[in-house]
Short mmCIF file of C-alpha atoms and ligand atoms in Angstrom, two decimals:
data_model
loop_
_atom_site.label_atom_id
_atom_site.label_comp_id
_atom_site.label_asym_id
_atom_site.label_seq_id
_atom_site.Cartn_x
_atom_site.Cartn_y
_atom_site.Cartn_z
CA UNK A 1 6.29 26.03 43.98
CA UNK A 2 7.06 23.17 41.61
CA UNK A 3 4.23 20.90 40.54
CA UNK A 4 3.86 17.14 40.89
CA UNK A 5 4.82 15.60 37.56
CA UNK A 6 2.66 13.06 35.75
CA UNK A 7 3.89 10.37 33.44
CA UNK A 8 0.85 9.01 31.61
CA UNK A 9 -2.37 10.95 31.05
CA UNK A 10 -5.67 10.45 32.77
CA UNK A 11 -8.83 10.46 30.63
CA UNK A 12 -10.93 13.45 31.68
CA UNK A 13 -14.60 13.20 30.76
CA UNK A 14 -16.49 16.44 31.26
CA UNK A 15 -20.24 16.63 31.79
CA UNK A 16 -23.26 18.83 32.40
CA UNK A 17 -24.93 21.47 34.53
CA UNK A 18 -23.93 22.10 38.16
CA UNK A 19 -21.66 19.06 38.20
CA UNK A 20 -19.75 20.59 35.29
CA UNK A 21 -19.48 23.96 37.02
CA UNK A 22 -18.06 22.29 40.14
CA UNK A 23 -15.79 20.12 38.01
CA UNK A 24 -14.16 23.24 36.60
CA UNK A 25 -13.73 24.89 39.99
CA UNK A 26 -12.22 21.79 41.59
CA UNK A 27 -9.77 21.41 38.75
CA UNK A 28 -8.76 25.06 38.76
CA UNK A 29 -8.45 25.53 42.54
CA UNK A 30 -7.43 22.14 43.90
CA UNK A 31 -5.54 20.33 41.17
CA UNK A 32 -3.93 22.56 38.55
CA UNK A 33 -1.91 24.61 41.09
CA UNK A 34 -0.26 21.45 42.47
CA UNK A 35 -0.18 18.86 39.71
CA UNK A 36 1.34 19.17 36.27
CA UNK A 37 -1.85 17.61 35.02
CA UNK A 38 -1.73 15.48 31.89
CA UNK A 39 -5.15 14.69 30.50
CA UNK A 40 -6.79 13.48 27.36
CA UNK A 41 -10.00 15.55 27.45
CA UNK A 42 -13.42 14.43 26.21
CA UNK A 43 -16.32 16.83 26.45
CA UNK A 44 -19.55 14.90 26.98
CA UNK A 45 -21.69 18.02 27.33
CA UNK A 46 -25.11 16.97 26.06
CA UNK A 47 -24.81 19.34 23.06
CA UNK A 48 -21.47 17.85 22.06
CA UNK A 49 -22.92 14.35 22.28
CA UNK A 50 -25.74 15.57 20.08
CA UNK A 51 -23.40 17.14 17.53
CA UNK A 52 -21.23 14.03 17.32
CA UNK A 53 -24.19 11.63 17.25
CA UNK A 54 -22.88 10.36 20.58
CA UNK A 55 -19.59 9.19 19.06
CA UNK A 56 -17.72 11.27 21.61
CA UNK A 57 -19.01 8.95 24.33
CA UNK A 58 -17.65 5.90 22.57
CA UNK A 59 -14.32 7.64 21.94
CA UNK A 60 -13.98 8.49 25.62
CA UNK A 61 -14.47 4.87 26.62
CA UNK A 62 -11.98 3.73 23.98
CA UNK A 63 -9.48 6.23 25.38
CA UNK A 64 -9.80 4.63 28.82
CA UNK A 65 -8.98 1.33 27.18
CA UNK A 66 -5.81 2.92 25.82
CA UNK A 67 -4.61 4.62 28.99
CA UNK A 68 -6.29 2.62 31.75
CA UNK A 69 -7.52 5.39 34.03
CA UNK A 70 -10.33 7.92 33.68
CA UNK A 71 -12.35 10.44 35.70
CA UNK A 72 -15.88 11.40 34.75
CA UNK A 73 -18.22 14.25 35.56
CA UNK A 74 -21.97 13.61 35.79
CA UNK A 75 -23.84 13.87 32.52
CA UNK A 76 -27.47 14.34 31.53
CA UNK A 77 -29.24 11.22 30.34
CA UNK A 78 -31.72 12.89 28.02
CA UNK A 79 -35.44 12.16 28.18
CA UNK A 80 -38.21 13.83 26.19
CA UNK A 81 -38.08 16.92 28.39
CA UNK A 82 -34.32 17.30 27.96
CA UNK A 83 -34.59 16.82 24.21
CA UNK A 84 -36.79 19.92 24.18
CA UNK A 85 -34.72 21.85 26.72
CA UNK A 86 -31.44 21.38 24.82
CA UNK A 87 -32.94 21.10 21.35
CA UNK A 88 -31.43 17.65 20.72
CA UNK A 89 -31.78 15.40 17.68
CA UNK A 90 -32.92 12.57 19.92
CA UNK A 91 -32.87 11.17 23.44
CA UNK A 92 -29.35 9.73 23.34
CA UNK A 93 -28.56 6.70 25.50
CA UNK A 94 -27.19 7.07 28.98
CA UNK A 95 -23.45 7.79 28.50
CA UNK A 96 -22.76 5.88 31.68
CA UNK A 97 -24.45 2.80 30.28
CA UNK A 98 -22.45 3.11 27.04
CA UNK A 99 -19.12 3.54 28.84
CA UNK A 100 -19.79 0.77 31.37
CA UNK A 101 -20.73 -1.56 28.60
CA UNK A 102 -17.60 -0.89 26.57
CA UNK A 103 -15.42 -1.37 29.66
CA UNK A 104 -17.52 -4.28 31.02
CA UNK A 105 -16.86 -2.98 34.48
CA UNK A 106 -18.28 -3.34 37.93
CA UNK A 107 -19.15 -0.17 39.85
CA UNK A 108 -18.19 0.05 43.51
CA UNK A 109 -19.95 2.71 45.52
CA UNK A 110 -18.69 3.36 49.01
CA UNK A 111 -19.82 5.94 51.56
CA UNK A 112 -17.37 8.64 52.64
CA UNK A 113 -17.57 8.15 56.39
CA UNK A 114 -17.10 11.26 58.56
CA UNK A 115 -17.05 11.21 62.32
CA UNK A 116 -19.55 14.03 62.79
CA UNK A 117 -22.10 12.49 60.45
CA UNK A 118 -23.86 9.60 62.13
CA UNK A 119 -25.62 7.11 59.84
CA UNK A 120 -29.42 7.14 59.89
CA UNK A 121 -29.20 3.41 60.58
CA UNK A 122 -27.57 3.50 63.97
CA UNK A 123 -26.10 -0.03 63.77
CA UNK A 124 -23.93 0.83 60.76
CA UNK A 125 -20.34 1.26 61.87
CA UNK A 126 -18.47 -0.12 58.88
CA UNK A 127 -19.01 0.75 55.22
CA UNK A 128 -21.45 -1.04 52.99
CA UNK A 129 -19.90 -1.03 49.54
CA UNK A 130 -22.46 -1.52 46.80
CA UNK A 131 -20.99 -3.38 43.83
CA UNK A 132 -23.21 -2.70 40.88
CA UNK A 133 -23.09 -4.97 37.87
CA UNK A 134 -22.69 -2.46 35.09
CA UNK A 135 -23.78 -4.55 32.14
CA UNK A 136 -27.14 -5.44 30.63
CA UNK A 137 -30.57 -5.97 32.18
CA UNK A 138 -33.01 -3.09 31.67
CA UNK A 139 -30.17 -0.66 30.83
CA UNK A 140 -29.77 -2.24 27.42
CA UNK A 141 -33.25 -3.70 27.24
CA UNK A 142 -35.85 -3.07 24.59
CA UNK A 143 -39.38 -1.95 25.30
CA UNK A 144 -42.56 -2.09 23.27
CA UNK A 145 -45.95 -0.48 23.70
CA UNK A 146 -48.93 -2.29 22.19
CA UNK A 147 -52.36 -0.87 21.65
CA UNK A 148 -54.67 -3.87 21.47
CA UNK A 149 -54.83 -7.48 22.72
CA UNK A 150 -52.43 -9.84 21.01
CA UNK A 151 -49.58 -12.20 21.68
CA UNK A 152 -45.83 -12.01 21.93
CA UNK A 153 -42.94 -14.41 21.89
CA UNK A 154 -39.23 -14.22 22.37
CA UNK A 155 -37.07 -15.73 19.64
CA UNK A 156 -33.40 -16.62 20.13
CA UNK A 157 -31.45 -17.42 16.97
CA UNK A 158 -27.94 -18.75 17.50
CA UNK A 159 -25.03 -18.09 15.13
CA UNK A 160 -25.27 -21.68 13.99
CA UNK A 161 -28.92 -21.15 13.09
CA UNK A 162 -30.64 -22.90 15.99
CA UNK A 163 -33.87 -21.29 17.08
CA UNK A 164 -35.57 -21.25 20.47
CA UNK A 165 -38.97 -19.63 20.99
CA UNK A 166 -40.80 -18.87 24.17
CA UNK A 167 -44.27 -17.36 24.51
CA UNK A 168 -45.27 -14.63 26.92
CA UNK A 169 -48.64 -14.83 28.72
CA UNK A 170 -51.60 -13.77 26.53
CA UNK A 171 -51.87 -10.03 26.13
CA UNK A 172 -55.47 -9.21 27.07
CA UNK A 173 -55.52 -5.45 26.42
CA UNK A 174 -53.25 -2.62 25.38
CA UNK A 175 -50.03 -2.53 27.38
CA UNK A 176 -46.26 -2.69 27.46
CA UNK A 177 -43.55 -5.30 27.29
CA UNK A 178 -39.82 -5.43 27.78
CA UNK A 179 -36.99 -7.83 27.08
CA UNK A 180 -33.41 -7.79 28.30
CA UNK A 181 -30.40 -9.99 28.58
CA UNK A 182 -27.13 -10.69 30.27
CA UNK A 183 -24.02 -12.70 29.43
CA UNK A 184 -22.34 -15.48 31.41
CA UNK A 185 -18.97 -13.88 30.73
CA UNK A 186 -20.09 -10.54 32.14
CA UNK A 187 -21.71 -12.07 35.21
CA UNK A 188 -18.55 -14.07 35.82
CA UNK A 189 -16.33 -10.99 35.68
CA UNK A 190 -18.80 -9.17 37.91
CA UNK A 191 -18.54 -11.96 40.50
CA UNK A 192 -14.74 -11.97 40.22
CA UNK A 193 -14.52 -8.21 40.60
CA UNK A 194 -16.75 -8.30 43.69
CA UNK A 195 -14.77 -11.06 45.40
CA UNK A 196 -11.41 -9.46 44.55
CA UNK A 197 -12.48 -6.04 45.82
CA UNK A 198 -13.73 -7.68 49.04
CA UNK A 199 -10.41 -9.50 49.55
CA UNK A 200 -8.45 -6.30 48.94
CA UNK A 201 -10.54 -4.45 51.48
CA UNK A 202 -11.14 -7.25 53.98
CA UNK A 203 -14.90 -7.36 53.59
CA UNK A 204 -17.54 -10.10 53.36
CA UNK A 205 -19.56 -10.47 50.17
CA UNK A 206 -23.32 -10.63 49.82
CA UNK A 207 -25.07 -11.39 46.59
CA UNK A 208 -28.83 -11.11 46.42
CA UNK A 209 -31.40 -11.72 43.70
CA UNK A 210 -34.86 -13.23 43.28
CA UNK A 211 -34.12 -16.72 42.01
CA UNK A 212 -37.32 -18.13 43.52
CA UNK A 213 -39.35 -16.12 41.00
CA UNK A 214 -36.85 -15.53 38.23
CA UNK A 215 -36.01 -19.19 37.88
CA UNK A 216 -33.87 -18.87 34.77
CA UNK A 217 -32.46 -15.34 34.85
CA UNK A 218 -31.68 -14.67 38.51
CA UNK A 219 -30.97 -18.35 39.10
CA UNK A 220 -28.14 -18.15 36.55
CA UNK A 221 -26.58 -15.20 38.42
CA UNK A 222 -26.72 -17.18 41.66
CA UNK A 223 -25.18 -20.25 40.03
CA UNK A 224 -22.29 -18.33 38.50
CA UNK A 225 -21.52 -16.52 41.76
CA UNK A 226 -21.37 -19.85 43.57
CA UNK A 227 -19.12 -21.39 40.89
CA UNK A 228 -16.68 -18.48 40.92
CA UNK A 229 -16.60 -18.47 44.71
CA UNK A 230 -15.98 -22.20 45.03
CA UNK A 231 -13.34 -22.43 42.32
CA UNK A 232 -11.40 -19.21 42.87
CA UNK A 233 -12.08 -17.60 46.22
CA UNK A 234 -13.39 -19.95 48.93
CA UNK A 235 -9.97 -21.00 50.15
CA UNK A 236 -8.67 -17.45 50.58
CA UNK A 237 -11.93 -16.22 52.12
CA UNK A 238 -11.87 -19.02 54.72
CA UNK A 239 -8.24 -18.38 55.52
CA UNK A 240 -9.08 -14.75 56.25
CA UNK A 241 -12.30 -15.49 58.12
CA UNK A 242 -14.38 -13.72 55.45
CA UNK A 243 -17.77 -14.95 54.27
CA UNK A 244 -19.79 -15.15 51.10
CA UNK A 245 -23.58 -15.30 51.50
CA UNK A 246 -26.40 -15.52 48.99
CA UNK A 247 -29.73 -14.00 50.07
CA UNK A 248 -33.07 -13.36 48.46
CA UNK A 249 -33.14 -9.69 47.59
CA UNK A 250 -35.94 -8.78 50.02
CA UNK A 251 -34.23 -10.68 52.82
CA UNK A 252 -30.99 -8.86 52.02
CA UNK A 253 -32.64 -5.45 52.45
CA UNK A 254 -33.96 -6.43 55.87
CA UNK A 255 -30.64 -7.92 56.95
CA UNK A 256 -28.64 -4.94 55.71
CA UNK A 257 -30.60 -2.63 57.99
CA UNK A 258 -29.88 -4.83 61.01
CA UNK A 259 -26.21 -5.35 60.17
CA UNK A 260 -23.23 -3.31 61.34
CA UNK A 261 -21.93 -3.00 57.76
CA UNK A 262 -18.54 -4.20 56.61
CA UNK A 263 -19.48 -6.01 53.42
CA UNK A 264 -19.55 -5.69 49.67
CA UNK A 265 -23.13 -5.99 48.50
CA UNK A 266 -22.97 -7.35 44.97
CA UNK A 267 -26.13 -6.30 43.17
CA UNK A 268 -27.69 -6.70 39.79
CA UNK A 269 -27.65 -3.55 37.66
CA UNK A 270 -31.03 -2.12 38.72
CA UNK A 271 -30.75 -3.11 42.38
CA UNK A 272 -27.38 -1.38 42.51
CA UNK A 273 -28.81 1.76 40.94
CA UNK A 274 -31.43 1.99 43.68
CA UNK A 275 -29.53 0.58 46.65
CA UNK A 276 -26.49 2.77 46.15
CA UNK A 277 -28.60 5.93 46.46
CA UNK A 278 -30.42 4.50 49.47
CA UNK A 279 -27.21 3.45 51.22
CA UNK A 280 -25.63 6.84 50.47
CA UNK A 281 -28.43 8.83 52.00
CA UNK A 282 -28.77 6.47 54.96
CA UNK A 283 -25.03 6.69 55.68
CA UNK A 284 -24.65 10.39 55.38
CA UNK A 285 -27.89 12.06 54.36
CA UNK A 286 -26.25 13.21 51.12
CA UNK A 287 -25.50 11.45 47.89
CA UNK A 288 -22.54 13.82 47.55
CA UNK A 289 -20.70 11.81 50.23
CA UNK A 290 -20.22 8.75 48.13
CA UNK A 291 -17.45 7.53 45.87
CA UNK A 292 -18.08 5.61 42.69
CA UNK A 293 -15.34 3.55 41.07
CA UNK A 294 -15.51 1.20 38.12
CA UNK A 295 -13.09 -1.70 37.77
CA UNK A 296 -13.02 -3.99 34.77
CA UNK A 297 -11.40 -7.42 34.58
CA UNK A 298 -9.02 -6.08 31.90
CA UNK A 299 -7.81 -3.50 34.39
CA UNK A 300 -9.67 -0.41 33.15
CA UNK A 301 -10.59 2.07 35.86
CA UNK A 302 -13.03 4.99 36.02
CA UNK A 303 -13.86 7.24 38.98
CA UNK A 304 -16.88 9.53 39.19
CA UNK A 305 -19.16 11.16 41.74
CA UNK A 306 -22.24 9.11 42.59
CA UNK A 307 -24.65 12.02 42.16
CA UNK A 308 -26.09 13.45 38.95
CA UNK A 309 -25.81 16.89 37.39
CA UNK A 310 -27.70 18.56 40.28
CA UNK A 311 -30.10 20.22 37.92
CA UNK A 312 -32.12 22.36 40.33
CA UNK A 313 -28.99 23.96 41.75
CA UNK A 314 -27.77 24.67 38.21
CA UNK A 315 -30.89 26.65 37.33
CA UNK A 316 -30.35 28.77 40.44
CA UNK A 317 -26.67 29.24 39.57
CA UNK A 318 -27.66 30.33 36.04
CA UNK A 319 -29.77 33.08 37.61
CA UNK A 320 -26.67 34.32 39.39
CA UNK A 321 -27.42 32.82 42.80
CA UNK A 322 -24.62 31.32 44.88
CA UNK A 323 -25.47 27.70 45.64
CA UNK A 324 -24.31 25.47 48.44
CA UNK A 325 -23.83 22.40 46.26
CA UNK A 326 -21.48 19.88 47.80
CA UNK A 327 -18.33 19.28 45.68
CA UNK A 328 -17.05 16.40 47.84
CA UNK A 329 -18.10 13.69 45.35
CA UNK A 330 -16.41 15.58 42.52
CA UNK A 331 -13.22 16.08 44.54
CA UNK A 332 -13.12 12.38 45.40
CA UNK A 333 -13.61 11.43 41.76
CA UNK A 334 -10.40 13.35 40.99
CA UNK A 335 -8.51 12.09 44.04
CA UNK A 336 -9.37 8.46 43.30
CA UNK A 337 -8.50 8.82 39.64
CA UNK A 338 -5.16 10.49 40.34
CA UNK A 339 -4.36 7.98 43.09
CA UNK A 340 -5.00 5.10 40.69
CA UNK A 341 -2.86 6.77 38.00
CA UNK A 342 -0.10 7.29 40.57
CA UNK A 343 -0.23 3.70 41.78
CA UNK A 344 -0.02 2.30 38.29
CA UNK A 345 2.85 4.56 37.29
CA UNK A 346 4.74 4.11 40.56
CA UNK A 347 4.28 7.86 41.13
CA UNK A 348 4.07 7.95 44.93
CA UNK A 349 4.11 11.73 44.99
CA UNK A 350 0.84 11.75 43.07
CA UNK A 351 -0.63 9.09 45.38
CA UNK A 352 0.29 11.16 48.44
CA UNK A 353 -1.19 14.28 46.89
CA UNK A 354 -4.47 12.43 46.20
CA UNK A 355 -4.58 11.23 49.80
CA UNK A 356 -3.83 14.73 51.07
CA UNK A 357 -6.73 16.08 49.02
CA UNK A 358 -9.16 13.66 50.69
CA UNK A 359 -7.69 14.43 54.10
CA UNK A 360 -8.21 18.15 53.43
CA UNK A 361 -11.91 17.59 52.70
CA UNK A 362 -12.32 15.50 55.86
CA UNK A 363 -10.50 18.07 57.95
CA UNK A 364 -12.75 20.84 56.63
CA UNK A 365 -15.93 18.99 57.61
CA UNK A 366 -14.80 17.14 60.76
CA UNK A 367 -12.45 19.63 62.42
CA UNK A 368 -13.24 23.07 60.97
CA UNK A 369 -16.90 22.03 60.83
CA UNK A 370 -17.36 24.01 57.67
CA UNK A 371 -19.86 22.38 55.35
CA UNK A 372 -22.40 22.74 52.58
CA UNK A 373 -26.09 22.86 53.37
CA UNK A 374 -26.86 19.25 52.42
CA UNK A 375 -24.71 17.84 55.21
CA UNK A 376 -25.07 20.69 57.68
CA UNK A 377 -28.66 19.47 57.97
CA UNK A 378 -27.59 16.04 59.17
CA UNK A 379 -24.27 16.70 60.94
CA UNK A 380 -23.84 16.46 64.70
CA UNK A 381 -23.46 19.92 66.24
CA UNK A 382 -21.59 22.14 66.24
CA UNK A 383 -21.67 23.36 62.67
CA UNK A 384 -19.40 26.37 62.47
CA UNK A 385 -20.34 27.59 59.01
CA UNK A 386 -22.71 26.66 56.21
CA UNK A 387 -20.97 27.83 53.07
CA UNK A 388 -21.33 28.11 49.29
CA UNK A 389 -19.58 25.66 46.99
CA UNK A 390 -16.80 28.12 46.24
CA UNK A 391 -16.23 28.91 49.91
CA UNK A 392 -16.09 25.22 50.70
CA UNK A 393 -13.49 24.68 48.00
CA UNK A 394 -11.47 27.59 49.41
CA UNK A 395 -11.50 25.98 52.87
CA UNK A 396 -10.38 22.67 51.42
CA UNK A 397 -7.61 24.48 49.59
CA UNK A 398 -6.33 26.07 52.80
CA UNK A 399 -6.23 22.68 54.50
CA UNK A 400 -4.63 21.06 51.47
CA UNK A 401 -1.82 23.61 51.46
CA UNK A 402 -1.17 23.01 55.17
CA UNK A 403 -0.96 19.25 54.59
CA UNK A 404 1.25 19.65 51.53
CA UNK A 405 3.59 21.83 53.55
CA UNK A 406 3.60 19.63 56.63
CA UNK A 407 4.29 16.48 54.65
CA UNK A 408 6.63 18.28 52.25
CA UNK A 409 4.78 16.75 49.32
CA UNK A 410 6.03 19.37 46.90
CA UNK A 411 9.55 20.77 47.13
P1 LIG B 501 -29.00 14.53 41.08
O1 LIG B 501 -28.27 15.39 40.16
O2 LIG B 501 -28.20 13.48 41.79
O3 LIG B 501 -29.72 15.45 42.14
C1 LIG B 501 -30.82 15.06 42.91
C2 LIG B 501 -30.91 15.93 44.16
O4 LIG B 501 -29.98 15.45 45.12
C3 LIG B 501 -30.54 17.38 43.94
O5 LIG B 501 -31.61 18.13 43.48
C4 LIG B 501 -30.08 17.79 45.32
O6 LIG B 501 -31.18 17.97 46.20
C5 LIG B 501 -29.35 16.54 45.77
N1 LIG B 501 -27.93 16.53 45.38
C6 LIG B 501 -27.32 15.76 44.43
N2 LIG B 501 -26.02 16.02 44.38
C7 LIG B 501 -25.79 17.00 45.28
C8 LIG B 501 -24.62 17.71 45.67
N3 LIG B 501 -23.44 17.48 45.09
N4 LIG B 501 -24.73 18.64 46.64
C9 LIG B 501 -25.93 18.91 47.21
N5 LIG B 501 -27.07 18.27 46.89
C10 LIG B 501 -26.99 17.32 45.94
O7 LIG B 501 -30.16 13.77 40.33
P2 LIG B 501 -31.30 14.34 39.37
O8 LIG B 501 -31.60 15.76 39.68
O9 LIG B 501 -32.36 13.33 39.46
O10 LIG B 501 -30.71 14.25 37.93
C11 LIG B 501 -30.22 15.36 37.21
C12 LIG B 501 -29.55 14.86 35.97
O11 LIG B 501 -28.43 14.07 36.30
C13 LIG B 501 -30.44 14.03 35.08
O12 LIG B 501 -30.43 14.55 33.77
C14 LIG B 501 -29.80 12.64 35.10
O13 LIG B 501 -29.87 12.04 33.86
C15 LIG B 501 -28.37 12.93 35.47
N6 LIG B 501 -27.68 11.88 36.24
C16 LIG B 501 -26.41 11.59 35.87
C17 LIG B 501 -25.66 10.67 36.57
C18 LIG B 501 -24.24 10.40 36.14
O14 LIG B 501 -23.80 10.92 35.15
N7 LIG B 501 -23.49 9.59 36.87
C19 LIG B 501 -26.21 10.05 37.69
C20 LIG B 501 -27.52 10.37 38.07
C21 LIG B 501 -28.24 11.30 37.34
P3 LIG B 501 -31.85 19.39 46.50
O15 LIG B 501 -32.25 19.96 45.18
O16 LIG B 501 -33.00 19.02 47.38
O17 LIG B 501 -30.82 20.24 47.18
MG1 LIG B 502 -29.21 5.58 41.08
#
């Protein structure tokens, strides 16, 4: 069998623990036999980041700027415990935060909807796509611990030498403080990305924050969203019968639960972090059934799974146990990345292959009713087999080959 050719490379960013193990299996079993894969490979294993003083992370993001399209495996964000576990020089920053910042992208997380997995919220019929602003706020904030009463102020010094100072409330005992920022330009591209994605997918847009309390910070987000909507999107939205709504964040939570879905929920960085996990588990009971795509206004694209490195499963795998970790998120990271590469290069064969790969996963779960333990728990009966990761991948492979043959994707 000949393989599907590729023109330009995709940036492959490898990661850690169980996610890395699955990454390798998916590549070996589901991609390499069918695609003449061209990659520029960056290994973000936590030890490699440590050895390169995290420069590898920056290089991987720069590579995406060069070639446009990347796929990323989940990586450890080290904390004190991990520093000990892996004997690291320090607790390096979250690689995701570094990459998102360099690309100034917006993350879109959408549930993978399967007909035998009914959402926990029974009104949800259409997807809720969480658009997470991937720049600033607490992810690039600074924190400070103080050990006695005192005072603190924030000083802004402009390039032209102007100074603005603002005092915090009196510090009456020992405690903690934090400061963070955002940029108009980044918020504007976040708003644009959210509205464009919604137009492309025929969805409404919600934006929610807490401007009643955060009268400067959140209020600025709200203002910029309104400006971008009015000046660039209102006309097209109205023509299509789509809506943009601003809600207070607590109101938005309550409304989301009563809604039937079908909207892009644009969220600030932290809200998106939390809401995307909540929406994933409420849609499907497993964070593995969620796609995660980053789009930047300059056209950079990165696909990943929404889950982390699945640490507990990894420790079991290290002991030689077979685990039933769900590789669906990892498979979809590859399919989305290859589809994007194919679209940009006008390589329709690659696009069709990527779609076939997703269809093969769906067929395995919906028709064969073969699944990993995380979704077998929540699926509508019958469940024909609860399998290990490798067995699941084998089933997907069988379905993929049938689809490839039926559609004559590879001659
Ligand atoms: P996690 O890896 O997402 O796993 C949390 C739990 O969710 C797992 O223990 C497992 O539950 C379940 N789960 C997640 N993915 C699954 C899958 N594919 N199949 C089946 N079950 C799955 O989060 P974590 O354990 O909190 O974090 C581990 C590491 O990942 C941390 O070092 C963190 O820094 C990193 N992380 C990286 C990213 C990223 O790179 N994008 C994102 C989040 C976290 P059970 O154990 O109950 O089966
Ligand atoms: Mg999260």
